[in-house]
Coordinates of C-alpha atoms in Angstrom, one line a residue:
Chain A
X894 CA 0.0 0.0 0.0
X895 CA 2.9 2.0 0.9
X896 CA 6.4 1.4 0.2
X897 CA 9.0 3.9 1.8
X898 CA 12.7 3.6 0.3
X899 CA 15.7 5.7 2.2
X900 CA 13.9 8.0 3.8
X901 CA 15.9 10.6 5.3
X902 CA 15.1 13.6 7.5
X903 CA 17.6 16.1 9.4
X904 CA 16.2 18.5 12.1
X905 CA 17.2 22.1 11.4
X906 CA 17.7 24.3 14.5
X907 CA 18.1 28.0 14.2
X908 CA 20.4 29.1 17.3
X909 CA 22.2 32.3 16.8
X910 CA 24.0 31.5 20.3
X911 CA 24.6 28.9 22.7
X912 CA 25.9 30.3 25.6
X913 CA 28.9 32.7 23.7
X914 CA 29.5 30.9 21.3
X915 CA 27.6 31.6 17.8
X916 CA 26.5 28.5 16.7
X917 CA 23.7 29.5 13.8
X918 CA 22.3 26.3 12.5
X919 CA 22.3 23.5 14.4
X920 CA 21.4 20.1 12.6
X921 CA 19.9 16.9 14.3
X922 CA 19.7 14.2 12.1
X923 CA 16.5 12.1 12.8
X924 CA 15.9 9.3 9.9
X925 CA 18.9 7.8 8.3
X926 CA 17.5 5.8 5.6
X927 CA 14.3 4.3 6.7
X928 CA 12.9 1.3 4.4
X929 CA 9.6 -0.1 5.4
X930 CA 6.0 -0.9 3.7
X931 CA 2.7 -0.6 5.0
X932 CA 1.0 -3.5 3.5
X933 CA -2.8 -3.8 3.2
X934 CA -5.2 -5.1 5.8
X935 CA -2.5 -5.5 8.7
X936 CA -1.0 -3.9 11.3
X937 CA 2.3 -2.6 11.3
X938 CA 4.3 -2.2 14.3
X939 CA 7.4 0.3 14.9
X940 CA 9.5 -0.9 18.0
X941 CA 12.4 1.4 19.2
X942 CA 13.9 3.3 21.9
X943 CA 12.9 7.3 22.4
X944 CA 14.8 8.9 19.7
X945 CA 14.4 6.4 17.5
X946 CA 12.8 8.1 14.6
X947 CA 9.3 6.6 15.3
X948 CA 7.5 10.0 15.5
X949 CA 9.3 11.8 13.1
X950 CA 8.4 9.5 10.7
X951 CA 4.6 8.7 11.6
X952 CA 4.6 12.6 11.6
X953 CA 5.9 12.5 7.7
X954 CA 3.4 9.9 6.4
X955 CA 0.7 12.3 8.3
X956 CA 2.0 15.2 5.7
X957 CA 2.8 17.4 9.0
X958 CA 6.7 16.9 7.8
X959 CA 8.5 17.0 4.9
X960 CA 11.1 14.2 4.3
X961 CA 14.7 16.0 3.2
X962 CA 15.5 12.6 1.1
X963 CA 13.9 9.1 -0.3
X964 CA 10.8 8.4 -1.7
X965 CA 7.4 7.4 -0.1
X966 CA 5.4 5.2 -2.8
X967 CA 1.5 5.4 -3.3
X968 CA -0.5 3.7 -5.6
X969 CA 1.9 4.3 -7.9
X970 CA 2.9 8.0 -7.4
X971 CA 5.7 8.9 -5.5
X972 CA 4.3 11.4 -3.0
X973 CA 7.1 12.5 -0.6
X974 CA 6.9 16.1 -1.2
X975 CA 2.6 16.4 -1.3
X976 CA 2.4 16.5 2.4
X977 CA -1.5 17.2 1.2
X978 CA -2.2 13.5 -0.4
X979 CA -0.2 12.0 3.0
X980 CA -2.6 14.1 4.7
X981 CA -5.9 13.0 2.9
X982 CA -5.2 8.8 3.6
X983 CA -4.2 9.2 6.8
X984 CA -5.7 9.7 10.6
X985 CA -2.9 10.5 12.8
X986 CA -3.1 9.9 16.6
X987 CA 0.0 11.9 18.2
X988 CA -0.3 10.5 21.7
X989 CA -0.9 14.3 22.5
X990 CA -3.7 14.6 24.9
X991 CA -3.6 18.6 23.9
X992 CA -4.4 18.6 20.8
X993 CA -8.0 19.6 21.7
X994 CA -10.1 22.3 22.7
X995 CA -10.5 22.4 26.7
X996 CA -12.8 24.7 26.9
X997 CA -15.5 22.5 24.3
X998 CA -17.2 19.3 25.0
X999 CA -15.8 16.4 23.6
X1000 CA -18.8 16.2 20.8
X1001 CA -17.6 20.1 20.3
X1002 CA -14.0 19.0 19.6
X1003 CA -14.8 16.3 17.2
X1004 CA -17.8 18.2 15.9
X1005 CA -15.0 20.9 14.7
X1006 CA -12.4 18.3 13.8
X1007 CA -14.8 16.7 11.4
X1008 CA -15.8 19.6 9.5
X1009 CA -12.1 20.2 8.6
X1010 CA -11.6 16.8 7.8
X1011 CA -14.3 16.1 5.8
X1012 CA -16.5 17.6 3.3
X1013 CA -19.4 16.0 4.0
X1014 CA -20.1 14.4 7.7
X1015 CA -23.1 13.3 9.9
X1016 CA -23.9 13.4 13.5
X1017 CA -24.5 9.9 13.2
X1018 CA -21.6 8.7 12.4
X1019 CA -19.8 10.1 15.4
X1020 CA -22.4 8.9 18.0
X1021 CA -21.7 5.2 16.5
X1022 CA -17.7 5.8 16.8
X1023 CA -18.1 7.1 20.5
X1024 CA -20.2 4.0 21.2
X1025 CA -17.8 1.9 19.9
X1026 CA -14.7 3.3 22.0
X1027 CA -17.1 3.6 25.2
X1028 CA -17.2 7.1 25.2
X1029 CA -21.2 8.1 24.4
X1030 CA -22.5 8.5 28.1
X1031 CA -18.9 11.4 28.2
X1032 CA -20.2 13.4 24.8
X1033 CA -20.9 16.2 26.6
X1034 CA -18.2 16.9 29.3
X1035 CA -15.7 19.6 28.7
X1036 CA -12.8 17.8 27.4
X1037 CA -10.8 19.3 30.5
X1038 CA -13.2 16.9 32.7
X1039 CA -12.3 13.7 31.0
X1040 CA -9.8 11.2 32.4
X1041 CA -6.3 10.4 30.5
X1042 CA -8.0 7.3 29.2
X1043 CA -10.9 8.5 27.7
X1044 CA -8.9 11.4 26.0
X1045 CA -6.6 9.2 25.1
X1046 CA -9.6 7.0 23.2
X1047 CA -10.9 10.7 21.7
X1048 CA -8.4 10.7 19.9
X1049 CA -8.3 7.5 18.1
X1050 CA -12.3 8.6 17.5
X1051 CA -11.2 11.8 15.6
X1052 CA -8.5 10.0 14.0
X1053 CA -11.0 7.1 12.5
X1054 CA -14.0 9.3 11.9
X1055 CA -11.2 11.2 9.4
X1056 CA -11.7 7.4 7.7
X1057 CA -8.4 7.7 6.2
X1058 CA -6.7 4.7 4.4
X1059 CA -3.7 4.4 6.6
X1060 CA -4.2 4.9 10.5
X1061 CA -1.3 6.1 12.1
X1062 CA -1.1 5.7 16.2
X1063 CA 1.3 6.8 18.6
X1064 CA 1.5 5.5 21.6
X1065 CA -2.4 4.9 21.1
X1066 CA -3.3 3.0 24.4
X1067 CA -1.4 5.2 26.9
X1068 CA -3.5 6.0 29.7
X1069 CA -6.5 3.1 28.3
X1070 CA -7.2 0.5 30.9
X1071 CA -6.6 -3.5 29.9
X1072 CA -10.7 -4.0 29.2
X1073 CA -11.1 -0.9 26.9
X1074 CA -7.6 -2.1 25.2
X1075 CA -9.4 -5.2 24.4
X1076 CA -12.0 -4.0 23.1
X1077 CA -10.7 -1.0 20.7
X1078 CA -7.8 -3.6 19.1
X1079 CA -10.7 -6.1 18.3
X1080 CA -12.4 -3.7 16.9
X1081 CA -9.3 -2.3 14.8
X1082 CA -8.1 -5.7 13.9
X1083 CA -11.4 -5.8 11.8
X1084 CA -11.7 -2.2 10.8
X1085 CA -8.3 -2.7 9.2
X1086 CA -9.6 -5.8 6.9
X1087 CA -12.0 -3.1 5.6
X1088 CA -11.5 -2.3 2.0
X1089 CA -8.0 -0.7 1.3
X1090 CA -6.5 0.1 4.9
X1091 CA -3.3 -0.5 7.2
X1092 CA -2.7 0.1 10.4
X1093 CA 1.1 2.0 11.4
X1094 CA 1.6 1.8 15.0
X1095 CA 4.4 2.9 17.3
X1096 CA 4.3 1.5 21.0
X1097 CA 7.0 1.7 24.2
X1098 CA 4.8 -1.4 25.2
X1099 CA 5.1 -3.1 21.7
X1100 CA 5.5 -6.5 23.2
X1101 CA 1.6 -6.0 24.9
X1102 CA 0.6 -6.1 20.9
X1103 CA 2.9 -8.7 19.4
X1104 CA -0.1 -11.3 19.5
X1105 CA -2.2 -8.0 17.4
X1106 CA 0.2 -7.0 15.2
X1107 CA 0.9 -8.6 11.6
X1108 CA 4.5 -7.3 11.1
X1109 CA 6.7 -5.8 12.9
X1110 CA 9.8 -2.6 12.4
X1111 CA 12.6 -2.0 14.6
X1112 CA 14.4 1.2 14.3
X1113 CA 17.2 2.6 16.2
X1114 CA 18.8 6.0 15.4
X1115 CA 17.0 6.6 12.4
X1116 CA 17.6 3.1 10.7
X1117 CA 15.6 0.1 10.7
X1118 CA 17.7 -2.4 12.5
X1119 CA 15.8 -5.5 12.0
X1120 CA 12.6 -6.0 10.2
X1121 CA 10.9 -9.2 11.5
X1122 CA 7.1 -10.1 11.4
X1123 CA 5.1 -12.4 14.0
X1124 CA 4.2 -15.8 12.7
X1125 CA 1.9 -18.2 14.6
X1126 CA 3.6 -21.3 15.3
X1127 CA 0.8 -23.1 17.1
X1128 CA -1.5 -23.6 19.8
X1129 CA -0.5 -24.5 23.6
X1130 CA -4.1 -26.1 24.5
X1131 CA -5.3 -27.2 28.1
X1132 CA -8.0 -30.0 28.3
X1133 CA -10.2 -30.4 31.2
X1134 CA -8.5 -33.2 32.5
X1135 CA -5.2 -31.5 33.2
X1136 CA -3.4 -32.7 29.8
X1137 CA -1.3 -30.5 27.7
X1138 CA -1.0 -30.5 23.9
X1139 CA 1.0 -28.2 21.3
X1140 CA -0.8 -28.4 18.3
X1141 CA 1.0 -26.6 15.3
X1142 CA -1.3 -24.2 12.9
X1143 CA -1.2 -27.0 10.1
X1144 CA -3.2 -29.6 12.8
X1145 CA -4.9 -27.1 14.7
X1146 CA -8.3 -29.1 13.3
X1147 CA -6.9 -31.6 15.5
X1148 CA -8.0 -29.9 18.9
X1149 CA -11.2 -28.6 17.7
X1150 CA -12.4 -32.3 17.9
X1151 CA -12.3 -32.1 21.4
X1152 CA -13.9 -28.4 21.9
X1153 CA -15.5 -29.4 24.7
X1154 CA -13.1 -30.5 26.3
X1155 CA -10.5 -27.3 26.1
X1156 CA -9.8 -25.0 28.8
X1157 CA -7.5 -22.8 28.0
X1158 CA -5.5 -21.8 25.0
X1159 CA -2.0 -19.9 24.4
X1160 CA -1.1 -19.0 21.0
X1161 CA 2.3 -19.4 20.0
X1162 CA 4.4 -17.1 18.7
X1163 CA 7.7 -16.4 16.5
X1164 CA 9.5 -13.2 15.0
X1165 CA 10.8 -14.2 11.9
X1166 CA 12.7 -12.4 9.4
X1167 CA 10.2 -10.7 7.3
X1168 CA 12.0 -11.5 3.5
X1169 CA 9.6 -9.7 1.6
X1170 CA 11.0 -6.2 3.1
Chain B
X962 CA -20.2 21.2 -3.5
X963 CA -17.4 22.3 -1.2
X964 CA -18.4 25.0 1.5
X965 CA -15.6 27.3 2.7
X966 CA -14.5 26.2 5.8
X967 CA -14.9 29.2 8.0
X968 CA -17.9 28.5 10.0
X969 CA -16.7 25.8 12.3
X970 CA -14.1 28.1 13.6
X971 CA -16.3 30.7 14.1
X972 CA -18.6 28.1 16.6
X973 CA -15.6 27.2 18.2
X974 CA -14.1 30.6 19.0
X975 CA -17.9 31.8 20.0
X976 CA -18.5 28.6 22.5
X977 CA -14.7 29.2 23.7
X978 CA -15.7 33.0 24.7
X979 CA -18.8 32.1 26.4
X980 CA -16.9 29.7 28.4
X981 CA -15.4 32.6 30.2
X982 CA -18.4 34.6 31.4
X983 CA -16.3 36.9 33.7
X984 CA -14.0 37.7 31.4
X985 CA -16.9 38.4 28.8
X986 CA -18.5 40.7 31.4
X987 CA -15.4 42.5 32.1
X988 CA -14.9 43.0 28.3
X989 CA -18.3 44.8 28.1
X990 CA -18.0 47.2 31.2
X991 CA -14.3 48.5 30.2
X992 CA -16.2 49.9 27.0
X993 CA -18.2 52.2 29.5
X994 CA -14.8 53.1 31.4
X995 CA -13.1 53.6 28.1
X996 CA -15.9 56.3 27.1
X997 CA -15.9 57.7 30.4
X998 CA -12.2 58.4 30.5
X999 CA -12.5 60.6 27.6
X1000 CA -15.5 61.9 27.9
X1001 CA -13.7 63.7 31.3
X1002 CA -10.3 64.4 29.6
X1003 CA -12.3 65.8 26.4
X1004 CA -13.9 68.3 29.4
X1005 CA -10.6 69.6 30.9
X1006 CA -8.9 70.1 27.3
X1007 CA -9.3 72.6 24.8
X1008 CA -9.3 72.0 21.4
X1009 CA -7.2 73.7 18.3
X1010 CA -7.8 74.1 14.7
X1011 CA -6.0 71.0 14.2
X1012 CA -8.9 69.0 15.9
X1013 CA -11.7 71.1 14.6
X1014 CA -10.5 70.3 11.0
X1015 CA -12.2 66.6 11.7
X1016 CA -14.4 67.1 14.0
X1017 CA -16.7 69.8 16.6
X1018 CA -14.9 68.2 19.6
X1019 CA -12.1 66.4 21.2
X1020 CA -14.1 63.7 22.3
X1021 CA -16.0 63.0 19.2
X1022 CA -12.3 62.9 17.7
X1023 CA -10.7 60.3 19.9
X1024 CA -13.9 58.0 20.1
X1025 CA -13.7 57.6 16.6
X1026 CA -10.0 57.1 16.7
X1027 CA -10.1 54.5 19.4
X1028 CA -13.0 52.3 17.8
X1029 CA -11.6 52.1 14.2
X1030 CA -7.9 52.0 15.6
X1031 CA -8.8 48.8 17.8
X1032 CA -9.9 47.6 14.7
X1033 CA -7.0 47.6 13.3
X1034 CA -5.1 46.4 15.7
X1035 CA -7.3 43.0 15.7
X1036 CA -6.0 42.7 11.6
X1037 CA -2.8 42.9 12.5
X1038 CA -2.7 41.4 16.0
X1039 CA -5.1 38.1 15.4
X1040 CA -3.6 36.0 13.4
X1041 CA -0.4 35.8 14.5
X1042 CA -2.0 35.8 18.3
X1043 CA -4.5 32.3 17.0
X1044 CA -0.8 30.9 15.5
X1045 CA 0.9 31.1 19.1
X1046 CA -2.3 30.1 20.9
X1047 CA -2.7 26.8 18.6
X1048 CA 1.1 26.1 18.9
X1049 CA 0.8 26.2 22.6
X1050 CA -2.6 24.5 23.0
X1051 CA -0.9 21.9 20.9
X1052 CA -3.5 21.8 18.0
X1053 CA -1.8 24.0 15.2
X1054 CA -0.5 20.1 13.9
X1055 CA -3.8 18.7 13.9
X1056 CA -5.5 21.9 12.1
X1057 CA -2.7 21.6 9.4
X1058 CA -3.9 17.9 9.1
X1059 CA -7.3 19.4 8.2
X1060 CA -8.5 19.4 4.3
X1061 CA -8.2 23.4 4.6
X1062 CA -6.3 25.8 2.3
X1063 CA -4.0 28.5 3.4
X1064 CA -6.6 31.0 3.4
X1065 CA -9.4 29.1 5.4
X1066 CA -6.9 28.5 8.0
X1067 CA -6.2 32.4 8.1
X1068 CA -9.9 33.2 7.8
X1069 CA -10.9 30.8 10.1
X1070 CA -8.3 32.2 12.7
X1071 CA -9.7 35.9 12.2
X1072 CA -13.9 35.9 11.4
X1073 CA -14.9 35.5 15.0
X1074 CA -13.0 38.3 16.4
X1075 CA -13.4 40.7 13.6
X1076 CA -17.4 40.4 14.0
X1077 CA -16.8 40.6 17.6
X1078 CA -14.8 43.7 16.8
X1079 CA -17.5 44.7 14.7
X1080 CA -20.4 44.5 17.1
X1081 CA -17.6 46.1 20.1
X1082 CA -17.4 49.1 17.4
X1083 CA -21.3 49.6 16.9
X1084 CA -21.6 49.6 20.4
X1085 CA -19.1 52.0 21.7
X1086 CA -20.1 54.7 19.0
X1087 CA -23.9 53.7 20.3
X1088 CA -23.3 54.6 23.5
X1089 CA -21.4 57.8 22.6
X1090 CA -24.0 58.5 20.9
X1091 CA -26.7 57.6 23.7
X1092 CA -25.2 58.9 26.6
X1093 CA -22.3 61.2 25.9
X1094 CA -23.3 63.4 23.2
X1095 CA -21.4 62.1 20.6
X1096 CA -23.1 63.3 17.2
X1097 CA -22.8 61.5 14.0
X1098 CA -23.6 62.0 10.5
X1099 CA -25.0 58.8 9.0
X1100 CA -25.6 60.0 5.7
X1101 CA -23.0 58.8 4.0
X1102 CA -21.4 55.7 6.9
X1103 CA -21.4 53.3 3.9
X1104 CA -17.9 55.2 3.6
X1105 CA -17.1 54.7 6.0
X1106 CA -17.6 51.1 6.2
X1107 CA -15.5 50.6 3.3
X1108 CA -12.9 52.5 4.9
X1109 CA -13.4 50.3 7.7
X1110 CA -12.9 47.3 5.4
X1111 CA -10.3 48.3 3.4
X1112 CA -8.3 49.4 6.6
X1113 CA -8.6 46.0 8.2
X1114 CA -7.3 44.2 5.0
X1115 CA -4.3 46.5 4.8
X1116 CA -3.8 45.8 8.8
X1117 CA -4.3 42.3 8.0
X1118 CA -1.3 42.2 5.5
X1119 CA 1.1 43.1 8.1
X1120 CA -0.5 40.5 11.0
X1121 CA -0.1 37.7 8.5
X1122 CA 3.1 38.4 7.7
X1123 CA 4.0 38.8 11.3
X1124 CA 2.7 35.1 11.9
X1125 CA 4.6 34.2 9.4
X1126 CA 7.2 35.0 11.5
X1127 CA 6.4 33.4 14.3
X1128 CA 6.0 30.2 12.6
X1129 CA 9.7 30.6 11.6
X1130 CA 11.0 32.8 14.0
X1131 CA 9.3 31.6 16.8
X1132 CA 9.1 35.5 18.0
X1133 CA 7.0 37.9 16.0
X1134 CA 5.0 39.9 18.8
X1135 CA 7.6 42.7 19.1
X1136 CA 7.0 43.2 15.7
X1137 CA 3.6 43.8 15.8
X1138 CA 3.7 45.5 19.0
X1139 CA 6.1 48.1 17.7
X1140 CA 3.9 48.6 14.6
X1141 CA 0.9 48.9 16.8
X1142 CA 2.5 51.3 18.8
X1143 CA 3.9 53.4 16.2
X1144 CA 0.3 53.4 14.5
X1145 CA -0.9 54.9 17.7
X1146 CA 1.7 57.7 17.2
X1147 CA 1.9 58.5 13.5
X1148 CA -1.7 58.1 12.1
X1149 CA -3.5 60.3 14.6
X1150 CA -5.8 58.0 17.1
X1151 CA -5.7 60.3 20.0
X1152 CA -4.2 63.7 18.4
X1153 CA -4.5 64.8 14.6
X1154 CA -1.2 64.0 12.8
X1155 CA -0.3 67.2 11.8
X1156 CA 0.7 67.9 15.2
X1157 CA 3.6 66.0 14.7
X1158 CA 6.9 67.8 13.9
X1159 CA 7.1 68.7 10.6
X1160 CA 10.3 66.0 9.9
X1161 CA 8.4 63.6 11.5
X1162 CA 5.0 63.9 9.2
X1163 CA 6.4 62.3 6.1
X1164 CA 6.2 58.9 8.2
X1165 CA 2.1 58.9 9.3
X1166 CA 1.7 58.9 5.2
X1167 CA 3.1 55.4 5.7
X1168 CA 0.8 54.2 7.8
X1169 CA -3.0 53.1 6.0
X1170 CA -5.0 54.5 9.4
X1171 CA -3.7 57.5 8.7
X1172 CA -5.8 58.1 5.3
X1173 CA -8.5 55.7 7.1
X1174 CA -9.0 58.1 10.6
X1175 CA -8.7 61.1 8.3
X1176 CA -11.5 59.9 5.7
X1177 CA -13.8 58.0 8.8
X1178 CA -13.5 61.1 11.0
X1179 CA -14.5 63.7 7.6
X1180 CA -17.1 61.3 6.7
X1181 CA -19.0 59.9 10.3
X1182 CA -18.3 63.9 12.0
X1183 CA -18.7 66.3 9.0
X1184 CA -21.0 64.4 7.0
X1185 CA -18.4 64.1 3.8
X1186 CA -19.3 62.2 0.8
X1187 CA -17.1 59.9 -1.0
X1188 CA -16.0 62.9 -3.6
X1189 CA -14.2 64.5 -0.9
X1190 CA -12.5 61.3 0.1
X1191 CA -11.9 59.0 -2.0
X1192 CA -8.2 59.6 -2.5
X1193 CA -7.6 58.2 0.6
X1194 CA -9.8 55.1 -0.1
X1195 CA -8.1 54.9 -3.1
X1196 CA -4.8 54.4 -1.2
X1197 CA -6.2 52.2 1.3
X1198 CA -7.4 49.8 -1.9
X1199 CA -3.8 50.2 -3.4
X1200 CA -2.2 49.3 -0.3
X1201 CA -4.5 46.2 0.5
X1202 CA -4.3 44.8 -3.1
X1203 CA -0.6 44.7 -3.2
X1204 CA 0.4 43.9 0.6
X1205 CA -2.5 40.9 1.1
X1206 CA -1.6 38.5 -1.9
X1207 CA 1.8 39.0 -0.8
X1208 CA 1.2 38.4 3.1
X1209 CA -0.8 35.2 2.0
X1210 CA 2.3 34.0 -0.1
X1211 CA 4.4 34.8 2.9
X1212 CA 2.9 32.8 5.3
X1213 CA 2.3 29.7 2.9
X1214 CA 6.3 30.0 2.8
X1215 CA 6.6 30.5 6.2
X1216 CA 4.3 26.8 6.8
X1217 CA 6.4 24.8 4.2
X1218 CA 9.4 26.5 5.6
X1219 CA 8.8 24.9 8.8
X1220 CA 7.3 21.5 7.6
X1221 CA 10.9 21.0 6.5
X1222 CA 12.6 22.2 9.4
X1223 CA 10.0 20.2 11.7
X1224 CA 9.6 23.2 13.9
X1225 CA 5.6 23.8 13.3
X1226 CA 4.6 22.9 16.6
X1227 CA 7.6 24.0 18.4
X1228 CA 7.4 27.8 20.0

């Protein structure tokens, strides 16, 4: 869906002086040749320490950047330098619980978001998405009222009721409690199997989603270090009767025969190296 | 069809204001102090020719000065004022993510408080009128409306190209502080400026309120029609036609500018 080759970005900061010294332009390089693809219908996960390069990059595929080098490839058309296209396919959650009006309700905020986003948009629409993310009964408190969490979930409302191609999160469930977790990466897992979408996703926590996410980036100082993807190997089941059986995917028919009998279930999981990227 | 998007900001900066009913109610009552103050100073001063040129009294003089001047100071103040606040609130990203051209943005950012500026003007020359005596001749205000208009606009010019600097700069309120302050001074809000010495003069012909106080105050006091001022109108349109394209091209640098240096939300 999206295939980004050696992309490269540099932080320019303008400091006449630092301390007495004239320093003028200070550069921070931030991406050193990223390569990556955003592949349709799965969930893409970005995995490195602060520094790493995750935002800057989420924050060029949301057109809020420009990339100094390297090419970003959609449908086609390589669109590095129309920060307005990147913009039009993509909801961006920045993990930044200010990004909102304080002073308006939280139907206000997205109420005002939408009508920038879209050209044409229903009340409707957002009452089902603040259903879905548990937030309907909060519509109308002042966003300065609402807990981290449910801001936190606000934003992943304004992000999908953009319905952009490619969803980009950032550190999307800080702050959202284990049940509410559940419930919003089910319902991603099949929003993303929608027509043509992907899912980008940077997390400190990454490991939380391995068993969510279809693929998997590691970057470290602006590069990708490793890029692996999470295959399921099996199933670890527990029967009633205290026995223990790993099935592997190819047999899992196997322990469906006995259904009834089945108490608990642990997928297993490998990172393997992705050779398609 | 695609509507221009100006009306959602204009709900948001309207529910915002509400928000803070005190400071809303404060707002209101320093209009009444502000006439008071120079209803008093207009008592204890005694005017020249200089005045009388523009209008029967001190007071009617000044009012007039203040309203439209704080007009003016909202075009060139606004903008870059909506750029910091967004930067700080931490939304200036997400309104850039927006499906809004350059010019929604900068209309959004200015609609609400240029009708509240509007309504602020009506009401201070209403209650001049109502209560202190102030007399105007309505005959010909359309004039002066379009001065009004075309003073804003050329006002406007300079605020966007001061947020423009802020984007890039980071710093861009001196500069419109010092304009504002120097507008004050040169183009004759609170004293006609041909007081000024006479090596001084040449610069209040730089500034658009200057032709704007001088046509408003000739047209809302002494009743003037357009014939006898439309060479100041004229340079009022002049100035706005070339400076506002230009302000607009300005800050659409100054926004790429900074999406390559990564500094758009950084202040």
């Amino acid at each position: 869906m999206i295939k980004i080759k050696d992309l490269q970005k540099t932080y320019v900061i303008h400091k006449l002086f630092d301390g007495f010294n004239i320093v003028g332009k200070k550069k921070v390089p931030a991406l050193n040749g990223i390569d990556l693809e955003i592949k349709k219908g799965m969930i893409t996960g970005l995995v490195g320490p602060n520094g790493a390069g995750k935002t800057t990059l989420m924050k060029i595929l949301a057109g809020i950047l420009i990339a100094d080098e390297g090419s970003i490839e959609y449908l086609g058309r390589d669109v590095v330098n129309t920060p307005d296209i990147l913009n039009d396919i993509t909801g961006w959650v920045n993990g930044e619980e200010r990004s909102f009006y304080w002073r308006l309700t939280l139907m206000e905020n997205l109420r005002f978001f939408m009508a920038l986003f879209l050209d044409e948009w229903r009340d409707s629409d957002l009452e089902d998405m603040l259903k879905v993310l548990g937030l309907e009964e909060f519509k109308n408190r002042a966003f300065r009222m609402l807990s981290s969490g449910m801001k936190a979930r606000a934003q992943l409302a304004r992000a999908l009721l953009k319905q952009p191609k490619i969803l980009i999160l950032d550190e999307p469930f800080t702050n959202i409690d284990q049940s509410s977790r559940k419930v919003i990466k089910e319902f991603l897992k099949k929003w993303v199997l929608e027509e043509d979408r992907a899912i980008l996703i940077s997390s400190h926590h990454i490991e939380e989603l391995e068993d969510w996410l279809d693929n998997r980036y590691s970057l470290k100082d602006g590069r990708n270090t490793e890029n692996t993807k999470t295959v399921m190997k099996g199933v670890e089941v527990l029967f009633a009767d205290g026995t223990k059986e790993t099935i592997d995917m190819g047999r899992i028919s196997r322990a469906f025969g006995r259904s009834d009998e089945i108490r608990k279930c642990k997928l297993i999981k490998e990172d393997v190296l992705d050779e398609n990227v | 069809m695609r509507m221009f998007k100006i009306l959602p900001f204009i709900k948001r900066d309207l529910k915002t204001f509400t928000s803070y009913p005190v400071s809303m109610i404060f707002s209101s009552l320093s209009v009444f102090l502000t006439l008071f103050i120079f209803y008093f100073l207009s008592k204890a001063i005694t005017v020249g020719e200089s005045i009388l040129a523009y209008a029967p009294d001190y007071f009617s003089f000044v009012i007039i000065g203040i309203a439209f001047s704080s007009a003016v100071s909202t075009g060139l103040n606004t903008i870059s004022a909506s750029v910091r606040t967004e930067q700080s609130r931490g939304t200036f990203e997400m309104l850039l993510s927006g499906r809004i051209t350059t010019v929604e943005l900068l209309a959004g950012f200015l609609t609400f408080d240029t009708i509240f500026e509007i309504v602020r003007i009506i009401i201070i020359l209403t209650l001049a009128a109502f209560f202190f005596g102030l007399k105007l001749d309505l005959s010909h205000c359309w004039v002066s409306a379009v001065f009004l208009i075309f003073t804003f606009l050329s006002f406007l010019s300079f605020g966007i190209i001061s947020a423009g600097v802020i984007i890039i700069t980071k710093r861009g309120d001196p500069v419109s502080f010092f304009i504002n302050q120097a507008n004050i001074l040169f183009s004759g809000v609170y004293f006609p400026y041909e007081n000024l010495p006479s090596w001084l003069r040449p610069i209040s012909y730089l500034f658009p309120t200057t032709y704007a106080l001088k046509g408003i105050r000739m047209n809302l006091l002494m009743g003037a029609p357009i014939g006898e001022v439309y060479r100041e109108l004229l340079i009022l349109v002049g100035l706005t036609l070339v400076m506002l394209p230009l302000s607009i091209a300005f800050f659409q640098a100054a926004l790429n500018r900074s999406r390559r240096w990564g500094t758009l939300s950084t202040y």
